[in-house]
PDB file of C-alpha atoms and ligand atoms in Angstrom:
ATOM      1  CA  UNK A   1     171.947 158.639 -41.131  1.00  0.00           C
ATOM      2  CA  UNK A   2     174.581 160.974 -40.109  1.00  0.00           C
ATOM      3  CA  UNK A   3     177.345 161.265 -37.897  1.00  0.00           C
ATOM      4  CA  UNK A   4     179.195 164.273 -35.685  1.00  0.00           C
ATOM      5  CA  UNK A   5     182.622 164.245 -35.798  1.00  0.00           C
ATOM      6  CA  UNK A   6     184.501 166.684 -33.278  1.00  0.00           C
ATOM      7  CA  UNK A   7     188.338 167.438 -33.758  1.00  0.00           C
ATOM      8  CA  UNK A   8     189.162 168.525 -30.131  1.00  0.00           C
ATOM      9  CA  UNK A   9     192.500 171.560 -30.439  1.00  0.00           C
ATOM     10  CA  UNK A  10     193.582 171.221 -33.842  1.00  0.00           C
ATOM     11  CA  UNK A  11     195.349 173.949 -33.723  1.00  0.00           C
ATOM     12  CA  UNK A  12     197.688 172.212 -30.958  1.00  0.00           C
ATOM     13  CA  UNK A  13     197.352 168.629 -31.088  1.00  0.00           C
ATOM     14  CA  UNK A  14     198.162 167.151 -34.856  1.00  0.00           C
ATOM     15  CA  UNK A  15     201.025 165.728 -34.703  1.00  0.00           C
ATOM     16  CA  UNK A  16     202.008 163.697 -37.442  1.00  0.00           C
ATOM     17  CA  UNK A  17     198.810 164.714 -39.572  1.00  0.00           C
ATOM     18  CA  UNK A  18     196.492 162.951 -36.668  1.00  0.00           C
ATOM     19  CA  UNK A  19     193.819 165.124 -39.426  1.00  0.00           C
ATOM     20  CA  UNK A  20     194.433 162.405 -41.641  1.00  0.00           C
ATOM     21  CA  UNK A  21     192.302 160.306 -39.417  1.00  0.00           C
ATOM     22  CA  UNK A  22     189.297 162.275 -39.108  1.00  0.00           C
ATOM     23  CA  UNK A  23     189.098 162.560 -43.157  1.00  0.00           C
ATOM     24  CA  UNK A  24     189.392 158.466 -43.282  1.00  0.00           C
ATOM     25  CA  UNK A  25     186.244 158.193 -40.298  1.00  0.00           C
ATOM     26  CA  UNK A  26     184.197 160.565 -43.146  1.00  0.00           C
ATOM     27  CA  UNK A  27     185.349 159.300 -45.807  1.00  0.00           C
ATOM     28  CA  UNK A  28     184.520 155.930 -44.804  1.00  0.00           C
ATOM     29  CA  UNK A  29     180.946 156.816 -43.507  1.00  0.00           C
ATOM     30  CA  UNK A  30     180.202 159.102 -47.243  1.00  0.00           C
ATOM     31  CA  UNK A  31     181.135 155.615 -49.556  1.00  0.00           C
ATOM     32  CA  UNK A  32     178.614 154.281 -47.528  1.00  0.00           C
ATOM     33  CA  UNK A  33     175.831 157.170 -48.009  1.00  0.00           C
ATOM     34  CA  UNK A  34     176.465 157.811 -44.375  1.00  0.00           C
ATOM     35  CA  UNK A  35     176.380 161.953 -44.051  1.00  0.00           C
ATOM     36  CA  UNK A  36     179.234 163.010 -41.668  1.00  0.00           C
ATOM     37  CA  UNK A  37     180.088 166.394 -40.586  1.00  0.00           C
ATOM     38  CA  UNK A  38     183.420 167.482 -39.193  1.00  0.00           C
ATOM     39  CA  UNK A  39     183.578 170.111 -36.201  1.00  0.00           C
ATOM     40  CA  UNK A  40     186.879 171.746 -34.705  1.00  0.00           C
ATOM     41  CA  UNK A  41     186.988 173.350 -31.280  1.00  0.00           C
ATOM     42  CA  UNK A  42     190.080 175.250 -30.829  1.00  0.00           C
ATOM     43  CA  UNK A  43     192.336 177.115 -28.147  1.00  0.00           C
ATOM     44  CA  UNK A  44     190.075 180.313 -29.138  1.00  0.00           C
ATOM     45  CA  UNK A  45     186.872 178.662 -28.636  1.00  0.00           C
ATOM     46  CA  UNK A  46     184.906 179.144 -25.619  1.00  0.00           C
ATOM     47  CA  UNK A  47     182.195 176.674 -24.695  1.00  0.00           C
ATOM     48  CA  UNK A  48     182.077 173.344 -25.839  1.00  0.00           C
ATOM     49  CA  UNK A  49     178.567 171.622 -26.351  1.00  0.00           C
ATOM     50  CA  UNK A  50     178.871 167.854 -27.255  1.00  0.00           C
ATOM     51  CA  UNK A  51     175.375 166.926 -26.981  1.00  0.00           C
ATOM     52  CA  UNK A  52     174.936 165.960 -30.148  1.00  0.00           C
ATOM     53  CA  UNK A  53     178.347 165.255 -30.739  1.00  0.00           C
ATOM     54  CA  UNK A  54     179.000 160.820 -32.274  1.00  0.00           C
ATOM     55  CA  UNK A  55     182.853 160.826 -32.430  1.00  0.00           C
ATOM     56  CA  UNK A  56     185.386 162.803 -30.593  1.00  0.00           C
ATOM     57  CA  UNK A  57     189.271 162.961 -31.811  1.00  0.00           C
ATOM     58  CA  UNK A  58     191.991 163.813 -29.320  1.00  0.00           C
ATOM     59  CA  UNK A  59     195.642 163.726 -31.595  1.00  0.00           C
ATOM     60  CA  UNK A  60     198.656 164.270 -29.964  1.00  0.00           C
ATOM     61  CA  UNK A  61     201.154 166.866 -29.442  1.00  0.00           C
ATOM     62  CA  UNK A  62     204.994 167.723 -27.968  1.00  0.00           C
ATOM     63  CA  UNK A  63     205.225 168.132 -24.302  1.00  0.00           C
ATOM     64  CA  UNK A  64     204.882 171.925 -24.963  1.00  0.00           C
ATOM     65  CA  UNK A  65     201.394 171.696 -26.529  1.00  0.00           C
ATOM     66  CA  UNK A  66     200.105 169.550 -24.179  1.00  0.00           C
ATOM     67  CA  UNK A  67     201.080 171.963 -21.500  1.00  0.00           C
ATOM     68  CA  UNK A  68     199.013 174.924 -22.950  1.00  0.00           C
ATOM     69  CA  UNK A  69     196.018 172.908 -24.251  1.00  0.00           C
ATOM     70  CA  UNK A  70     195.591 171.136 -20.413  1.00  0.00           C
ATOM     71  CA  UNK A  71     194.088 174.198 -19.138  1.00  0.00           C
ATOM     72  CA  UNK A  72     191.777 174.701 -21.797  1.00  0.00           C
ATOM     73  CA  UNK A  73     191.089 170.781 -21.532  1.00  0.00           C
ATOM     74  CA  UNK A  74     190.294 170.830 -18.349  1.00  0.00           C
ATOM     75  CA  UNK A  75     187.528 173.172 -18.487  1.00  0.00           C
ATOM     76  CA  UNK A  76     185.619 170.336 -20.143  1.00  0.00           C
ATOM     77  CA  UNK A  77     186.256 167.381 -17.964  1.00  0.00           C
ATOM     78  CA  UNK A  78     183.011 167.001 -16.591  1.00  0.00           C
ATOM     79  CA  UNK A  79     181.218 167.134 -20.227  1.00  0.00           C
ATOM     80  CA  UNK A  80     183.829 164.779 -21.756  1.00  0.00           C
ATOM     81  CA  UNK A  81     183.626 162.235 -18.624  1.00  0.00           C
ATOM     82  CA  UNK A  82     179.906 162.043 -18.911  1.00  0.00           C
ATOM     83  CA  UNK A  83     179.581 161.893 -22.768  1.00  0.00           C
ATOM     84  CA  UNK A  84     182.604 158.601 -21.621  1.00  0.00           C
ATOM     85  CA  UNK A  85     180.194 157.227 -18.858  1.00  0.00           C
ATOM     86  CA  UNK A  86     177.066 157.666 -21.858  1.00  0.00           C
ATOM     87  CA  UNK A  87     178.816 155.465 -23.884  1.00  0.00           C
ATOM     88  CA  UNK A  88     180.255 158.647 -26.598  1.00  0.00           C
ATOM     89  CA  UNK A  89     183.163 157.656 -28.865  1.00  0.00           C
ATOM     90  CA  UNK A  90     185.982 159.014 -28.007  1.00  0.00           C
ATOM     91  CA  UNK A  91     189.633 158.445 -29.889  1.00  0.00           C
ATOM     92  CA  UNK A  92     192.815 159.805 -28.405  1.00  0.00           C
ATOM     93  CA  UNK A  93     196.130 159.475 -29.738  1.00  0.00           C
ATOM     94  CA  UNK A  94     199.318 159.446 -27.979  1.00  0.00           C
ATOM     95  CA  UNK A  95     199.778 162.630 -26.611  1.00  0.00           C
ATOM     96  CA  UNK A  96     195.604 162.849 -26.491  1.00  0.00           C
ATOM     97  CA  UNK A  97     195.673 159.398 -24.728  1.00  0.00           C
ATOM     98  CA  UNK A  98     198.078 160.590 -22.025  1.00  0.00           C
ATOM     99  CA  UNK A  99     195.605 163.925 -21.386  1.00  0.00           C
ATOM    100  CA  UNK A 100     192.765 160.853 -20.232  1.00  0.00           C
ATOM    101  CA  UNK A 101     195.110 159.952 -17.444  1.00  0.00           C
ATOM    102  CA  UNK A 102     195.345 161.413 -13.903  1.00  0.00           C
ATOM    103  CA  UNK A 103     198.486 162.920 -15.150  1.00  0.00           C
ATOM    104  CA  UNK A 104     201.436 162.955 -17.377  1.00  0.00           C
ATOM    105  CA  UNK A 105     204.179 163.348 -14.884  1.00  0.00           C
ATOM    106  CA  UNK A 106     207.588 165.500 -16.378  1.00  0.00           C
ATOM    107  CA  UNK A 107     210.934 166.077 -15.235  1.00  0.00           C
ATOM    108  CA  UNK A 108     210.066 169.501 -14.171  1.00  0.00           C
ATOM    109  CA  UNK A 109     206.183 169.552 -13.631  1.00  0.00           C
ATOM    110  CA  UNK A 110     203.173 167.525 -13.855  1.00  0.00           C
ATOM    111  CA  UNK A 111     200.348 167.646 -16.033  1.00  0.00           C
ATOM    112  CA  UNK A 112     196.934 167.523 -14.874  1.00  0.00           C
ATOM    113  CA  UNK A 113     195.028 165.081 -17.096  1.00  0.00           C
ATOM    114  CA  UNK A 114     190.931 164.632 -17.624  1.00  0.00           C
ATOM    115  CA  UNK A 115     190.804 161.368 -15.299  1.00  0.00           C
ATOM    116  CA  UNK A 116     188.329 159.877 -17.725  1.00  0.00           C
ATOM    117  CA  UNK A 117     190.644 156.911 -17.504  1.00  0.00           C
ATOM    118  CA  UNK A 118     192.490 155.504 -13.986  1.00  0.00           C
ATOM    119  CA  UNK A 119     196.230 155.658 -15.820  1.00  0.00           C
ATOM    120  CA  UNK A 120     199.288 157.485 -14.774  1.00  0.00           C
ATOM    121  CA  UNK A 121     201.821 158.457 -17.398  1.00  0.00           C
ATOM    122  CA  UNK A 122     205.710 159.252 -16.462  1.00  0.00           C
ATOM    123  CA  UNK A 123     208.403 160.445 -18.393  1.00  0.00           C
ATOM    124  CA  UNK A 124     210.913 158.401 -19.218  1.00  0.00           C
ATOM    125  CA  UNK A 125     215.062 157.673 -20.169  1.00  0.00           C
ATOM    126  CA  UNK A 126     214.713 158.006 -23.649  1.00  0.00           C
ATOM    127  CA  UNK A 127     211.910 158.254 -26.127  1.00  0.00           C
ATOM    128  CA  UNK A 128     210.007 154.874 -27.612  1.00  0.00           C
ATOM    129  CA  UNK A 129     210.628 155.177 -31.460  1.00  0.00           C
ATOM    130  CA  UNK A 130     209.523 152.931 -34.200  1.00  0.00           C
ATOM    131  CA  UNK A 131     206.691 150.602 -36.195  1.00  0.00           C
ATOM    132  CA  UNK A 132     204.446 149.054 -33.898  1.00  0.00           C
ATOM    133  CA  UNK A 133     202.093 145.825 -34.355  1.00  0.00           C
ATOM    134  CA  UNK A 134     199.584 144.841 -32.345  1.00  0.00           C
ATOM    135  CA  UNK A 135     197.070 142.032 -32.131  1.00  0.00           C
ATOM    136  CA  UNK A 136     193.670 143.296 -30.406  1.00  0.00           C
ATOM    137  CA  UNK A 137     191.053 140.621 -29.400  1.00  0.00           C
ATOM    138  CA  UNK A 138     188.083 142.441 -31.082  1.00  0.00           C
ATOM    139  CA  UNK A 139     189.300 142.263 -34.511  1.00  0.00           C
ATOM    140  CA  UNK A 140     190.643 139.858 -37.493  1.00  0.00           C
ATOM    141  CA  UNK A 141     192.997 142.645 -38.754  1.00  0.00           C
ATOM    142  CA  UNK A 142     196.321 143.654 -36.908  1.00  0.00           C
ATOM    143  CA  UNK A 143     196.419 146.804 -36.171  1.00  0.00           C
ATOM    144  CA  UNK A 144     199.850 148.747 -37.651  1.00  0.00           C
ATOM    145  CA  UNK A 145     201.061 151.979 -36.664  1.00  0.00           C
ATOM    146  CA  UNK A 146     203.980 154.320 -35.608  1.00  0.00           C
ATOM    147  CA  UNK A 147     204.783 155.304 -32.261  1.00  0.00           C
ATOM    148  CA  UNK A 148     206.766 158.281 -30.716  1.00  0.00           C
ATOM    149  CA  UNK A 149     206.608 158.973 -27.409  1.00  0.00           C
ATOM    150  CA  UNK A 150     208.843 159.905 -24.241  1.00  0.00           C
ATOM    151  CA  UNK A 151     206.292 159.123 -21.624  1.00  0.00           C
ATOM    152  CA  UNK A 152     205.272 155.588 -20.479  1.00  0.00           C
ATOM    153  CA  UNK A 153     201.946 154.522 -19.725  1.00  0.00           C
ATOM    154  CA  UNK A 154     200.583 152.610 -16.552  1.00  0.00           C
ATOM    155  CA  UNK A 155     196.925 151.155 -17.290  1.00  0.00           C
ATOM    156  CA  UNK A 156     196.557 149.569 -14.225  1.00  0.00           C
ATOM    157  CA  UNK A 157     193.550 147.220 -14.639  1.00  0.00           C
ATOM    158  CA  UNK A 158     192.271 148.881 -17.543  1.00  0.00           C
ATOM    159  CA  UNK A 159     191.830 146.711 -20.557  1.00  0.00           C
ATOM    160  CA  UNK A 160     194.858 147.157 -23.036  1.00  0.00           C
ATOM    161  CA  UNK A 161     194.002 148.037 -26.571  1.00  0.00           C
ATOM    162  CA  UNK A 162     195.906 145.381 -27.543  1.00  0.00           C
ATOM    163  CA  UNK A 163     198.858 142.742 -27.262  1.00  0.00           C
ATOM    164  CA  UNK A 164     202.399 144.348 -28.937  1.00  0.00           C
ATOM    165  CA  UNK A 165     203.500 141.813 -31.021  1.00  0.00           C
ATOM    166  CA  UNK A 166     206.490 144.197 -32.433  1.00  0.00           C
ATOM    167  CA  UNK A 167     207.349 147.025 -30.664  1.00  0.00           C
ATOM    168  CA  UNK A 168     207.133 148.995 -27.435  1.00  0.00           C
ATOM    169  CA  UNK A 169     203.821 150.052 -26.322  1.00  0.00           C
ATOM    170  CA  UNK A 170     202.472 151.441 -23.464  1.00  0.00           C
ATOM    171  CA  UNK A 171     205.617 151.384 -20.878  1.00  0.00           C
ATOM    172  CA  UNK A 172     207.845 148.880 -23.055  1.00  0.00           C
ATOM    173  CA  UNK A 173     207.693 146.130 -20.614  1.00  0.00           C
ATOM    174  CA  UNK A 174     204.368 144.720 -19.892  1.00  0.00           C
ATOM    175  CA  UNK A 175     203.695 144.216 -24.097  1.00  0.00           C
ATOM    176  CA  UNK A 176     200.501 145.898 -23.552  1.00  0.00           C
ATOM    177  CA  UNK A 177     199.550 149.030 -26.018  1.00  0.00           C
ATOM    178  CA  UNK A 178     196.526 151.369 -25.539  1.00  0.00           C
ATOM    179  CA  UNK A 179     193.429 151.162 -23.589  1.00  0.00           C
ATOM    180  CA  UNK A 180     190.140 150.108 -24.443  1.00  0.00           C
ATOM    181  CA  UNK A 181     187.115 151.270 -22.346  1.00  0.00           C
ATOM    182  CA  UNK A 182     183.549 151.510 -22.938  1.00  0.00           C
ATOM    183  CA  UNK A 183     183.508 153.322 -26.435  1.00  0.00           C
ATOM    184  CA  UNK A 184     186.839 154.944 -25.914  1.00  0.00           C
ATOM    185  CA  UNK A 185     189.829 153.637 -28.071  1.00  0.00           C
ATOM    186  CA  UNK A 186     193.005 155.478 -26.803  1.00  0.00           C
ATOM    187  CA  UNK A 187     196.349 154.698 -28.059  1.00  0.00           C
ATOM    188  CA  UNK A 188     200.176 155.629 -28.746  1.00  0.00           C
ATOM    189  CA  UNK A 189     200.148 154.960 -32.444  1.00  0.00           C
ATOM    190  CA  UNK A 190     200.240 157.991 -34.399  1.00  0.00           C
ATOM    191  CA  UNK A 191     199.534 160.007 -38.000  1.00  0.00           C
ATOM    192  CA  UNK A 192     197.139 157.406 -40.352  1.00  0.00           C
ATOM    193  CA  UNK A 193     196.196 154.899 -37.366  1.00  0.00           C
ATOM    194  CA  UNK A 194     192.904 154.754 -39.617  1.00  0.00           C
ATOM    195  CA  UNK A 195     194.317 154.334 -43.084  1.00  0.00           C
ATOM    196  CA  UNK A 196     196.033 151.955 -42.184  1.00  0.00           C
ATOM    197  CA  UNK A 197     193.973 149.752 -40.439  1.00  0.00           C
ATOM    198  CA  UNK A 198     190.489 150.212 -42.133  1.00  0.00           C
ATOM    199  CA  UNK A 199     189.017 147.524 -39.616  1.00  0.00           C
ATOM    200  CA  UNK A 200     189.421 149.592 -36.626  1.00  0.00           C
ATOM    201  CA  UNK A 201     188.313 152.234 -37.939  1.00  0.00           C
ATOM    202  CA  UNK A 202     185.264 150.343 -39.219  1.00  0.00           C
ATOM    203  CA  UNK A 203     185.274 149.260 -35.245  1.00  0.00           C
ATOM    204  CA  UNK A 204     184.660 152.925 -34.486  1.00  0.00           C
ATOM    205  CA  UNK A 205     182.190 153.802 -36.798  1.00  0.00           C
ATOM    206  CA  UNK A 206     180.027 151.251 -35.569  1.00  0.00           C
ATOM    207  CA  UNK A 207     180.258 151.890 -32.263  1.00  0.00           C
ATOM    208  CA  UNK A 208     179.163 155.554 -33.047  1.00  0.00           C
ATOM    209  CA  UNK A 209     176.395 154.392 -35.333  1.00  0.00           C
ATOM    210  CA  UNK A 210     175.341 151.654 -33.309  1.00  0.00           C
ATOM    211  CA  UNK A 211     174.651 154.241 -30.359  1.00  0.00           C
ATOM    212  CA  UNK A 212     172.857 156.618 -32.140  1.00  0.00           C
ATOM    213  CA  UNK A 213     170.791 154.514 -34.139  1.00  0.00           C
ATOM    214  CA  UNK A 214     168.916 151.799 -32.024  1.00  0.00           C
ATOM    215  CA  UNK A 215     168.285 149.673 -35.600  1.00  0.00           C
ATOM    216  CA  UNK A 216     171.464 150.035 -37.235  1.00  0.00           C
ATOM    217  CA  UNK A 217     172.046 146.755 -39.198  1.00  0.00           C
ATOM    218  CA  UNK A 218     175.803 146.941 -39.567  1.00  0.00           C
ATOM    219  CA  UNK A 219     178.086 148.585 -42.295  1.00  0.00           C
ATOM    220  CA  UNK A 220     178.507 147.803 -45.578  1.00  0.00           C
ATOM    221  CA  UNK A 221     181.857 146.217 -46.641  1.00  0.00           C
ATOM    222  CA  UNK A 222     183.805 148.458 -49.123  1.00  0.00           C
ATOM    223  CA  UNK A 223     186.636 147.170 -50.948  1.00  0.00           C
ATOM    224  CA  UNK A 224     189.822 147.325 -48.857  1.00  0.00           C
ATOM    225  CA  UNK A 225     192.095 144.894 -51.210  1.00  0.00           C
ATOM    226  CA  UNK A 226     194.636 147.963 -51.227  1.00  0.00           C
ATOM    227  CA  UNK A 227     194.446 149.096 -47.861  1.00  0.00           C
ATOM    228  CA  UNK A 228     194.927 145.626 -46.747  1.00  0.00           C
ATOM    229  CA  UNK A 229     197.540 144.495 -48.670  1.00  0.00           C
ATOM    230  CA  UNK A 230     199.438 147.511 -47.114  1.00  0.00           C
ATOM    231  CA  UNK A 231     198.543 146.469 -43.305  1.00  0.00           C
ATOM    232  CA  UNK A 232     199.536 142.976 -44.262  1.00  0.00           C
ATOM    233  CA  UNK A 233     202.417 143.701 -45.645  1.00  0.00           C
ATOM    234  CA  UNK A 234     203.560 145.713 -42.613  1.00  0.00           C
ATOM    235  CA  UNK A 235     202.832 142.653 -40.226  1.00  0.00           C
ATOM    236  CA  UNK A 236     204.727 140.528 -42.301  1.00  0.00           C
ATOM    237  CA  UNK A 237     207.912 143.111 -42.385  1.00  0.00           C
ATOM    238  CA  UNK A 238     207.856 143.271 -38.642  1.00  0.00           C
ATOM    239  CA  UNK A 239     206.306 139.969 -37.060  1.00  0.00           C
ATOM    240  CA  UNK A 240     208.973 137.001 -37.165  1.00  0.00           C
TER     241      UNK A 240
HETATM  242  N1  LIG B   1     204.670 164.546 -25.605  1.00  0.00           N
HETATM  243  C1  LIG B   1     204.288 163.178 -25.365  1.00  0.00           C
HETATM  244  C2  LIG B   1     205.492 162.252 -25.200  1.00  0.00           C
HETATM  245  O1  LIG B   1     206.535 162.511 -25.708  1.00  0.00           O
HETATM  246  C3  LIG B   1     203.398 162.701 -26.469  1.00  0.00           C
HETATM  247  C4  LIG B   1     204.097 162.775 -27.783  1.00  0.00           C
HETATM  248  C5  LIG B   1     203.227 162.507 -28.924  1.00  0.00           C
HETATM  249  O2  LIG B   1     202.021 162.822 -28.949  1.00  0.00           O
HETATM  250  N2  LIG B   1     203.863 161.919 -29.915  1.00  0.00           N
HETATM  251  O3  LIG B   1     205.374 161.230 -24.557  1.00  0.00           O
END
């Protein structure tokens, strides 16, 4: 078995070492004796050909970034909606998950996002700092991260990611962080989302297996003890 990963604009959206992510999704799949390749496409790059791409990464980026790499994003929308509609994997982080949107709306000037998802995102007073827990009703583990971001997030009837349990999320108010919809897992929490929460990543790399593989059995546990002792120990530090 092997899986396709593809880092979309590395060279502009990796804020906070989003990498780090993309080496736990191989890492992951190679302790099981899963192959997985890694794939960049970058500013430079001219045509993008997912077709036999299992996993794409969006990270995020400063206001600035996202600017330039919107243009070069949007010459892909109508690949990256239908590998969404086909059921593809797609994981987009903060700035990344805003680009999904209809737009990311800025004091000055609005950005055009890929519409893959019906959400809006405005700028607002102030940016939403700090550790983040959330409690998502697909999996046992809570899901720890960090968030930074000066835009909020309106989902409208999309399906949250999860429930903030300490925190801001999407728009601080409604307690709701991320979206979740079809295969794509988009979300505000930034740098080692996947280290630190091995059973969404697991999440992920099942999805992506389980669609190209009609007889996949399931994955193999590994041995988290560390990695979740460290996710625990973040819950208890922030959840009263
Ligand atoms: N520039 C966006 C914001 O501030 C996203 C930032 C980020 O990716 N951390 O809302």
């Amino acid at each position: 078995m092997k899986i396709k990963i593809l880092h979309l604009y590395p060279d502009l959206l990796n804020l906070y070492g989003d990498r780090g992510n993309i080496e736990c999704m191989r890492r992951r799949l190679l302790w099981r004796g899963i192959d997985a390749e890694v794939i960049t496409h970058t500013c430079d790059d001219g045509a993008l050909d997912i077709s036999d791409v299992d996993i794409v990464f969006l990270g995020g980026g400063s206001d600035r970034e996202q600017k330039i790499v919107c243009s070069r994003l949007l010459e892909h929308k109508k690949e990256l909606q239908d590998y969404v509609e086909d059921g593809g994997v797609l994981v987009a982080v903060c700035g990344g998950y805003q680009l999904l949107g209809r737009y990311y709306k800025l004091e000055d000037e609005t950005i055009e996002g890929l519409s893959i998802l019906d959400i809006y995102t405005e700028q607002g007073k102030g940016r939403l700092i700090g550790n983040i827990v959330l409690e998502a009703d697909f999996l046992d583990q809570k899901i720890v991260g960090f968030e930074n971001h000066g835009g909020r997030t309106y989902i409208g009837s999309h399906k949250p990611l999860g429930r903030v349990l300490s925190g801001y999320g999407n728009e601080e108010k409604s307690g709701a962080e991320g979206v979740v919809y079809k295969n794509v897992i988009a979300t505000y929490l930034h740098g080692p989302l996947l280290p630190k929460n091995p059973a969404l990543c697991d999440h992920i790399l099942t999805a992506a297996l389980r669609r190209k593989y009609a007889d996949f059995k399931g994955l193999t546990p590994l041995d988290d003890e560390l990695e979740n002792k460290a996710n625990n120990y973040i819950v208890k530090r922030f959840v009263k």
